[in-house]
Short mmCIF file of C-alpha atoms in Angstrom, two decimals:
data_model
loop_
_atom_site.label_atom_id
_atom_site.label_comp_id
_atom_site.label_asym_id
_atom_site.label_seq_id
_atom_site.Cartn_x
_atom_site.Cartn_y
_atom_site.Cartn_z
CA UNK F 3 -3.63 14.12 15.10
CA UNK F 4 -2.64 10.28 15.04
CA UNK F 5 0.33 9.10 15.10
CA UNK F 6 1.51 6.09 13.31
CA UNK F 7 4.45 4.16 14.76
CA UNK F 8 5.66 1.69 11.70
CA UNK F 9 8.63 0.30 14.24
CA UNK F 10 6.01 -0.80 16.12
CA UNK F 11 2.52 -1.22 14.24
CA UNK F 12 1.26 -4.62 15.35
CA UNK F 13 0.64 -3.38 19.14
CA UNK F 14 -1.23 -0.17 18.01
CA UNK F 15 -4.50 0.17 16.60
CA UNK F 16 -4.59 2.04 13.24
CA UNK F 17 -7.15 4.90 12.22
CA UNK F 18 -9.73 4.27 10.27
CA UNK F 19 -9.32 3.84 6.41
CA UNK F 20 -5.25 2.90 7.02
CA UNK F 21 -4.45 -0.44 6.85
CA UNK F 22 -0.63 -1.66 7.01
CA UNK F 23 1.27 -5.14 5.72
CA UNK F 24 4.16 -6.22 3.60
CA UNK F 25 5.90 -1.92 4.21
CA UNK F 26 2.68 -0.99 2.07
CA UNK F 27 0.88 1.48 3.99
CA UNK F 28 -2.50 2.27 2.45
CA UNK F 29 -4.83 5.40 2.81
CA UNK F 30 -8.37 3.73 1.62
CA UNK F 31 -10.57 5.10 -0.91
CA UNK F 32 -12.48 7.89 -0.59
CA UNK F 33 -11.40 8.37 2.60
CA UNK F 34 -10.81 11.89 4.29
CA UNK F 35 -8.88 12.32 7.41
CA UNK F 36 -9.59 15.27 9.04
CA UNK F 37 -6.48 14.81 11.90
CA UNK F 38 -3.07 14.50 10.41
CA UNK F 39 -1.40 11.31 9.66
CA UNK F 40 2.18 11.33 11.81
CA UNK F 41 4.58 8.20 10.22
CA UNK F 42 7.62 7.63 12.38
CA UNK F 43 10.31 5.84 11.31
CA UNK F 44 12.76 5.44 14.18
CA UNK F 45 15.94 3.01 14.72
CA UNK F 46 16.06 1.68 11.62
CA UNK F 47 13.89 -1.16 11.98
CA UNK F 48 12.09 -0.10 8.87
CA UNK F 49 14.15 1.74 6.20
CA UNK F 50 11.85 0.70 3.31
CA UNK F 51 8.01 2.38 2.74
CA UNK F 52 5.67 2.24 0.17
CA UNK F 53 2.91 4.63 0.74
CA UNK F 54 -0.36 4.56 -1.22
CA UNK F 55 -3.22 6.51 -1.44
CA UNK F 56 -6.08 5.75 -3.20
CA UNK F 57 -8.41 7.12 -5.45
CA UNK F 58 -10.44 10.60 -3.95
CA UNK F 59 -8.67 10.69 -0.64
CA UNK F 60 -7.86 13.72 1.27
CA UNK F 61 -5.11 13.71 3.73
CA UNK F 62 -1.99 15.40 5.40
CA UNK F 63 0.86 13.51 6.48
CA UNK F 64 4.27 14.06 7.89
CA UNK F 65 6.54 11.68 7.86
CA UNK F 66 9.16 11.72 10.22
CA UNK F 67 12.71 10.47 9.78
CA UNK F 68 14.75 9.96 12.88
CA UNK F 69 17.94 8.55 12.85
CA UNK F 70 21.08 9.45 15.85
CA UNK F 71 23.23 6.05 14.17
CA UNK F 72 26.38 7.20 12.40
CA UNK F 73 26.65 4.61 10.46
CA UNK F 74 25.61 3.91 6.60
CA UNK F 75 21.58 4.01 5.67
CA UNK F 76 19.77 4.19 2.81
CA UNK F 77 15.75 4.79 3.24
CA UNK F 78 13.97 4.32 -0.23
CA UNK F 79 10.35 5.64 -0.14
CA UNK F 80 7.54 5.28 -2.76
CA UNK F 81 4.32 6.69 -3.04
CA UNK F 82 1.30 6.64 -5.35
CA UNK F 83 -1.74 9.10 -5.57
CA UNK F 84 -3.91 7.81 -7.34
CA UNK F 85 -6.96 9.67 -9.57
CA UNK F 86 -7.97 12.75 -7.48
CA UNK F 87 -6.31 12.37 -4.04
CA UNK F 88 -5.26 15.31 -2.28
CA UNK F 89 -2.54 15.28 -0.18
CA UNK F 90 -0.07 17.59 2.05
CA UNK F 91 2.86 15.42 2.44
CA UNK F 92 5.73 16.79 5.02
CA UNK F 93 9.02 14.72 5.42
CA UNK F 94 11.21 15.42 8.28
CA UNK F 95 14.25 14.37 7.91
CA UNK F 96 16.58 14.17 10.95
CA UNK F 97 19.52 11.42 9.92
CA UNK F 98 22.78 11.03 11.60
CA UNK F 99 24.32 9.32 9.74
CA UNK F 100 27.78 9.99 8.31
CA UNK F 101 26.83 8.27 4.92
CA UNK F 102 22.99 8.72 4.07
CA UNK F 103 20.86 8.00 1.36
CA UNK F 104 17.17 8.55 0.84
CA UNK F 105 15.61 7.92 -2.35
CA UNK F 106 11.91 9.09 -2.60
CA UNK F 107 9.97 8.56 -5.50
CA UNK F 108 6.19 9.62 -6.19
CA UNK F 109 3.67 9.25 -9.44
CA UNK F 110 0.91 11.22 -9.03
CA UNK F 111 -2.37 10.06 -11.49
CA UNK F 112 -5.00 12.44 -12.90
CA UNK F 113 -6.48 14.91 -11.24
CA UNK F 114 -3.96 14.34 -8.17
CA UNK F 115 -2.85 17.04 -6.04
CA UNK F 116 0.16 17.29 -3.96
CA UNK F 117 1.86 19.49 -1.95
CA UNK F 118 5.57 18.32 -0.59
CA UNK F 119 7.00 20.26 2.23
CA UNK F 120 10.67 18.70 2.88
CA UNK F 121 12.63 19.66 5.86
CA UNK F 122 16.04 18.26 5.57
CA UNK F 123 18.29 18.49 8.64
CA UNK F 124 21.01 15.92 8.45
CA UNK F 125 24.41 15.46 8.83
CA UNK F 126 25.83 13.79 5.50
CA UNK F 127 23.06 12.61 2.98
CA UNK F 128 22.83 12.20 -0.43
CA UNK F 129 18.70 12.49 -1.66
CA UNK F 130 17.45 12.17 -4.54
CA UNK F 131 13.53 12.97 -5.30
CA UNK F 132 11.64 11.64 -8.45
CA UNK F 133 8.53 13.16 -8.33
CA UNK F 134 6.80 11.72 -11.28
CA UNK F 135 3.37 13.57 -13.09
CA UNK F 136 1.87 10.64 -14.61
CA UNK F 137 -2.15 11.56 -14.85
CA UNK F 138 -3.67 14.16 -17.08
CA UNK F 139 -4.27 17.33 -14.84
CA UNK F 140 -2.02 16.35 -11.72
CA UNK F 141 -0.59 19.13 -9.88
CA UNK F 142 2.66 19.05 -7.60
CA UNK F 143 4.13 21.72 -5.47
CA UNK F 144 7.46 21.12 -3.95
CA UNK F 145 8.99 23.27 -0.92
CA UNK F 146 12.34 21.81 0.90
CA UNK F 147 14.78 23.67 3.06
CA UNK F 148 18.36 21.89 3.65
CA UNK F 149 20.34 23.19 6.95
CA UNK F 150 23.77 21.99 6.96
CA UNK F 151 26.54 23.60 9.65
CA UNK F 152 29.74 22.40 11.11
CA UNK F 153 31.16 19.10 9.20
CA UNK F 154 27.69 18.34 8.05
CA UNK F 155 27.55 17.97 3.73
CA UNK F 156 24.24 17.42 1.95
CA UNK F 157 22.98 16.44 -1.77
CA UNK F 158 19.45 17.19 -2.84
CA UNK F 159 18.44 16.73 -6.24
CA UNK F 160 14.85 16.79 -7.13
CA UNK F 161 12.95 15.80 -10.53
CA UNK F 162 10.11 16.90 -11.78
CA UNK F 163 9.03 15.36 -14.76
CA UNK F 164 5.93 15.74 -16.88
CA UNK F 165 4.45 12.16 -18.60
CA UNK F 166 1.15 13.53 -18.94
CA UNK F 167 -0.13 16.91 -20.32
CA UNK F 168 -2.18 19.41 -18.58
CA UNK F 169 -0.22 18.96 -15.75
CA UNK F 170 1.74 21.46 -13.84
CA UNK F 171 4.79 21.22 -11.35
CA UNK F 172 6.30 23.93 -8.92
CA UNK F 173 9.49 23.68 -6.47
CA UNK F 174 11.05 26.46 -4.09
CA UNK F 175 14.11 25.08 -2.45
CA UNK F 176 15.75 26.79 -0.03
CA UNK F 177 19.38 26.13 1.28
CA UNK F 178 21.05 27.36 4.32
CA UNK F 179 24.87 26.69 5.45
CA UNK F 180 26.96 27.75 8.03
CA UNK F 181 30.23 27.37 9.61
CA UNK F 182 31.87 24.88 7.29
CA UNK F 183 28.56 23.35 6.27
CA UNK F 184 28.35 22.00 2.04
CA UNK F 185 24.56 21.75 0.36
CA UNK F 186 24.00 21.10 -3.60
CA UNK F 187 20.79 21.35 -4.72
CA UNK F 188 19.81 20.17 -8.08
CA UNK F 189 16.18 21.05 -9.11
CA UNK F 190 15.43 18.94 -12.38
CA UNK F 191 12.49 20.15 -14.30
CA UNK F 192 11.37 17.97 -17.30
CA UNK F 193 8.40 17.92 -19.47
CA UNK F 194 8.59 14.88 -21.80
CA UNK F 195 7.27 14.92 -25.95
CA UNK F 196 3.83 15.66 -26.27
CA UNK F 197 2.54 16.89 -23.01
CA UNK F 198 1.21 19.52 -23.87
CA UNK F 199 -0.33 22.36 -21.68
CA UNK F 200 2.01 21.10 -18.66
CA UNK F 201 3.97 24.22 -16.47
CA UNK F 202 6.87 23.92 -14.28
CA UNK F 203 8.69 26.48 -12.60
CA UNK F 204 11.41 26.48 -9.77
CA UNK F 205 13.10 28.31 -7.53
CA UNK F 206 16.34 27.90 -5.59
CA UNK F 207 17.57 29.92 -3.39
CA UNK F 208 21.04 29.38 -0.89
CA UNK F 209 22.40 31.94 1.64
CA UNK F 210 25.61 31.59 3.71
CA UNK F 211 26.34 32.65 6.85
CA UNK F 212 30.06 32.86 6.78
CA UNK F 213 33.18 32.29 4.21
CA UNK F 214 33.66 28.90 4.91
CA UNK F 215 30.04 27.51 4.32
CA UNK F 216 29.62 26.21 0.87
CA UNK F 217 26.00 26.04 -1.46
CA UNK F 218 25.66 24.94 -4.82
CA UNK F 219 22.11 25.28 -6.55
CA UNK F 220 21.59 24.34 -10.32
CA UNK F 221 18.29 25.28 -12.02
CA UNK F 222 17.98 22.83 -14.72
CA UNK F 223 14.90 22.83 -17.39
CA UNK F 224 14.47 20.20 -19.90
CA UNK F 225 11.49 20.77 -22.14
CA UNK F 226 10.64 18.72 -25.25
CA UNK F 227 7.04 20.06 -26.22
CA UNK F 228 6.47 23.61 -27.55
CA UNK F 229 3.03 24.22 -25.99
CA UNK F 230 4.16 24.92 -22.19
CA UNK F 231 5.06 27.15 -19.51
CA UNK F 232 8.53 26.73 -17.70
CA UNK F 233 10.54 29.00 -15.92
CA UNK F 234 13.98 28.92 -13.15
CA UNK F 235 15.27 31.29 -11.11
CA UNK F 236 18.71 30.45 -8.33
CA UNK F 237 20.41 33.09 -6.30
CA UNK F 238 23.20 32.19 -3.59
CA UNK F 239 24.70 34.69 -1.23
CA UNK F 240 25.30 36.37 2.07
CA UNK F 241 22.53 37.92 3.83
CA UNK F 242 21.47 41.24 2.65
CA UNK F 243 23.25 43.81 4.71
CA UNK F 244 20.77 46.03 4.94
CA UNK F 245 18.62 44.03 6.87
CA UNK F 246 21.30 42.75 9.15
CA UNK F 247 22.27 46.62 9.63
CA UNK F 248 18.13 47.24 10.68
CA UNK F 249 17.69 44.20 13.31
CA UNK F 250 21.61 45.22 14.75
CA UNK F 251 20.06 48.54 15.21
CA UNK F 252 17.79 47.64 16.71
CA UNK F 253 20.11 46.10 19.23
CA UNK F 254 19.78 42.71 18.41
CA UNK F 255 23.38 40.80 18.17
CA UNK F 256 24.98 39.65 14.36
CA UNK F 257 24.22 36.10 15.40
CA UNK F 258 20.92 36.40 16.85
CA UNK F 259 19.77 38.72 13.30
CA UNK F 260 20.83 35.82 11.64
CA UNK F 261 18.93 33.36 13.22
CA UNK F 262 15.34 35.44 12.92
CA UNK F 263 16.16 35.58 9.26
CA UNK F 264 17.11 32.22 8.71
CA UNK F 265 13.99 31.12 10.78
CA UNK F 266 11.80 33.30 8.83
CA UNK F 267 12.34 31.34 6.08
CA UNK F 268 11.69 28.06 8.36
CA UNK F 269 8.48 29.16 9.30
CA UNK F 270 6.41 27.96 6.10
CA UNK F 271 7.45 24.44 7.45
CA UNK F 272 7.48 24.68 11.33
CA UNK F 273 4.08 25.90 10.60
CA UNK F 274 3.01 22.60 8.33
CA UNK F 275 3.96 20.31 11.84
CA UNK F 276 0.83 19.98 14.27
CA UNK F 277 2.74 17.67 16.29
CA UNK F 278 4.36 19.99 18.99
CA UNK F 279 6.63 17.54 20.05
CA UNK F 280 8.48 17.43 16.43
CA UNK F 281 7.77 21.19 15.92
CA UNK F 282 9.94 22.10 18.88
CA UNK F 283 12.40 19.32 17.91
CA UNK F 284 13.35 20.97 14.34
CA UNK F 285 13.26 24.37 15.41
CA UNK F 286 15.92 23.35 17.72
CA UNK F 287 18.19 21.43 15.57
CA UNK F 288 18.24 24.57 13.34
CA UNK F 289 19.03 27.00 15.62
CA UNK F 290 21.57 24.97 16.74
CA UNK F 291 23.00 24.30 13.51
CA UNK F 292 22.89 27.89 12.47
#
């Protein structure tokens, strides 16, 4: 694993095939990095990246957002894959703040693949995720899970749109709240005039833990070419009883069967995060929170 420190990047040496200048940091051609890429973004002293990976690179990168300030911040993020990179990108996102903003946008070319993993544990953000399909043949899968609890509020909305055919696009968002905690989650799928043989499919998904928590998903589909596959599917409740009823019977406490279920669905991501350090570090500000 190497780990990239952007707050403080001219006293470090970079890995090989990553250079860094002007907030552009670049992931060389044909380059494959068998150790994972860790970004941190700490203190604010950089709240503007543009990532971009060139043509036939293979990488996996977390990029971690760590923020204890309470005051206003918005982050804005690009990144480009370019023809037939392959990426893993997971975004930890850890902000403070009592008025957040992140805007992350992406264009992947032909032939691109990307998986993003979001983990999204803040305390009042508004994010917003264009994740643009530009290149014949790209393929994007999306996977976030937003944990808000006591006084904490968070907006997700995520677009996936289609500008090239042949290309296909899948999200599974997952949203968590408890005590008085608020999430929305908007998951935007769009496939644009004439791109034909594109997909995309999502799933959201929000669970409560008590009365006063609050989730709002909304599936949304906007297709304007007959040849395609598309599909949405949301649910929000409670926790099935049943399975609260088998781990309580098991002796296990109401609030301690809600925390193995919650953190089952956690798991996908905890187990994305090589750096032990961070993996420890979100587990814990989820259990807390929940």
């Amino acid at each position: 694993m190497s780990i990239i420190n952007l707050t403080n990047v001219a006293n470090q040496a970079l890995p090989s095939g990553v250079t860094f200048s002007d907030n552009t940091l670049k992931l060389l051609k044909k380059s494959v990095f068998k150790d994972t890429l860790t970004i941190k973004l700490n203190h604010r002293e950089l709240t503007t990246l543009n990532i971009v990976v060139e043509p036939s690179v293979e990488a996996k990168l977390i990029l971690e957002l760590n923020d204890t300030d309470s005051s206003d911040v918005t982050y804005d993020i690009d990144m480009k894959l370019m023809e037939n990179s392959q990426v893993k990108f997971l975004l930890i996102s850890e902000v403070q703040s009592n008025n957040a903003k992140l805007n992350f946008k992406s264009s992947s070319l032909a032939d691109s693949n990307m998986e993003f993993i979001g983990g999204f544990v803040n305390n009042v953000m508004d994010a917003k995720l264009f994740l643009d399909l530009d290149g014949k043949g790209a393929n994007l899968r999306v996977r976030t899970i937003t944990v808000s609890s006591t006084d904490h509020s968070q907006k997700l909305d995520i677009h996936m749109t289609h500008y090239a055919p042949f290309s296909s696009a899948e999200m599974t968002n997952v949203g968590i709240a408890g005590q008085n905690g608020i999430i929305k989650i908007n998951g935007v799928g769009q496939i644009e005039q004439g791109m034909n043989g594109s997909s995309a499919f999502q799933t959201l998904k929000g669970i409560i833990t008590n009365d006063k928590a609050q989730i709002d998903v909304n599936p949304i589909l906007i297709i304007d070419e007959h040849d395609v596959k598309a599909g949405h599917a949301a649910t929000v409740g409670k926790m099935e009883d049943e399975v609260i009823f088998y781990l309580r019977s098991r002796g296990i406490t109401l609030e301690d069967a809600q925390r193995l279920i919650i953190n089952g669905y956690l798991q996908p991501i905890i187990d994305e995060i090589d750096d032990e350090l961070i993996k420890e570090n979100v587990a814990k500000i989820v259990n807390e929170r929940i």
